[in-house]
Amino acid sequence: MSTCVIRFALICLLSVLWIDLLPATEPLSIGTRRELFVDDALVDHLSGEAEIRLQHPVPREVVIRFDQPWEGSSSGYHTIIQDGDIYRLYYRGTHIEVSQGRINTGSHKPYYCYAESKDGIHWTRPELGIVEFQGSKQNNIILEGLGTHNFAPFKDENPECKPEARFKALAGLQNEGGLHAFQSADGIHWKRMQEKAVITKGAFDSQNLAFWDEDHKTYRTYFRVFTGGVTNSKTWKPEGIRAIQTATSDDFLNWSDGIDLVYADSPDEELYTNQVKPYLRAPHIRIGFPARYVERGWSESMRALPDPERRQLRASSVERYGTAISEGLLMASRDGVHFKRWNEAFLRPGIERTGTWQYGHQFIAEHLVETASDLPGAPNELSLYAAEDYWHGKGGALRRYSLRMDGFTSVHASLKGGELITQPFVIAGKTLSVNFATSAAGSIWVELQTADGKPIEGFSLADSVELFGDTLDRKVTWKQGADLSALAGKPVRLRFKLKDADLYSFQFQK
């Protein structure tokens, strides 16, 4: 026997022995929190025709057109905050003049603007009297000067937050020193928390976000970098691709060094914005809607897209302005650093029409909110918002898209059927609720298993009461009832048998 073969056999034997010596992984404790299938963290096995399927938002109405003189055709970097019964919209007002061989962004300096809504659909511009534009303060401008390229506010959920800093924001560019920290008591009147920038290493030429990460008890930010080159206050020579880093802070002023996001099974791609925030119904999961930026170049398909004359006009200045396309992606993380990024588009450019299939289209606002359904008697839904009609005309627009609660992805099975078996986890509560939809002929059955995969007496598949319908909250029952109190604190697995059905989320409830 050769030395190489003996060495390889010894390595294999030592590997097995080492694995045997490793401590067993403790089952994840999910308690009573809601769990989604935006990643595979809870999935052990899919069989038959079951798969995790990416869902897609449904286009709705244009909710606001940015047609005021200070808003302009390049209004961007939108932020929406649901604050009690008020929806707050923040957005940059800038205007682009496109002519042959020239792009002019200097018709007026950028401003940050504010609008309000009671339903997330109908928006008003309050006359705030804060910033003067062309001799008048009768406008909805809240900020001018430093930070107005990418001002990104959030409502601070830190229980120790001071009243004067109930709202915070990061904003700034490298030529302004980096990202500056802002605070506000009412979300309208803002001031910097200190003169110096709080984050200086990065590119920042995008929407750079922050929030209170309740799961980790820290402030967290996501900001733009390039993978190569130099981007600092003295030298602007970016190379590589647009990428995202994250950092944390205890006080919003002193931040850790940025670290690169890590993606599982995703190619290197240009990610323009990031739009990461804890999901409102499961805040331990951070949901992001990065904008994918793709330069396609000229081709017959490019020339066949909407507004070919305007596309050629933009390209006469810089080719990518006419031949780049953008769309919205979906990504999710449980630790804020490692993300499952769905490589297929979450929000495609959609059916071809004026103002679409261009660079700047489908940049999703930060972040989604809960709104009423327009179907009488239907439960609330999620609304997200994305830009269109960028570049030309009097002003751009923001279109609303709707999505089922928890409906980013689903475990889907065809009529032929399929099964999902979860990883073991420790539960709390007394009942199990599922968010699901079936066809009239479809169904779901549920089994509870021990951590080693054995059906628990009374909760087997044979004991399961068939589920069908379409609801956000259905209690799972078995022949003996629905009470799971005896299993609280113990590691269990879930086995779902699906037929022509979609399972969006589940939750053990008190």
PDB file of C-alpha atoms in Angstrom, residues 40 174-175 196 240 337-338 348 406 466 508:
ATOM      1  CA  ASP A  40     -33.019  27.229   5.272  1.00  0.00           C
ATOM      2  CA  GLN A 174     -16.942  61.098   1.583  1.00  0.00           C
ATOM      3  CA  ASN A 175     -16.594  64.733   0.487  1.00  0.00           C
ATOM      4  CA  LYS A 196     -17.503  65.128  13.189  1.00  0.00           C
ATOM      5  CA  GLY A 240     -14.272  46.263  -8.035  1.00  0.00           C
ATOM      6  CA  VAL A 337     -23.797  39.429   8.806  1.00  0.00           C
ATOM      7  CA  HIS A 338     -24.495  36.094   7.087  1.00  0.00           C
ATOM      8  CA  ARG A 348     -38.622  42.431 -11.448  1.00  0.00           C
ATOM      9  CA  ASP A 406     -44.865  36.792   5.864  1.00  0.00           C
ATOM     10  CA  GLU A 466     -56.511  18.156   7.638  1.00  0.00           C
ATOM     11  CA  PHE A 508     -46.113  28.385  18.704  1.00  0.00           C
TER      12      PHE A 508
END
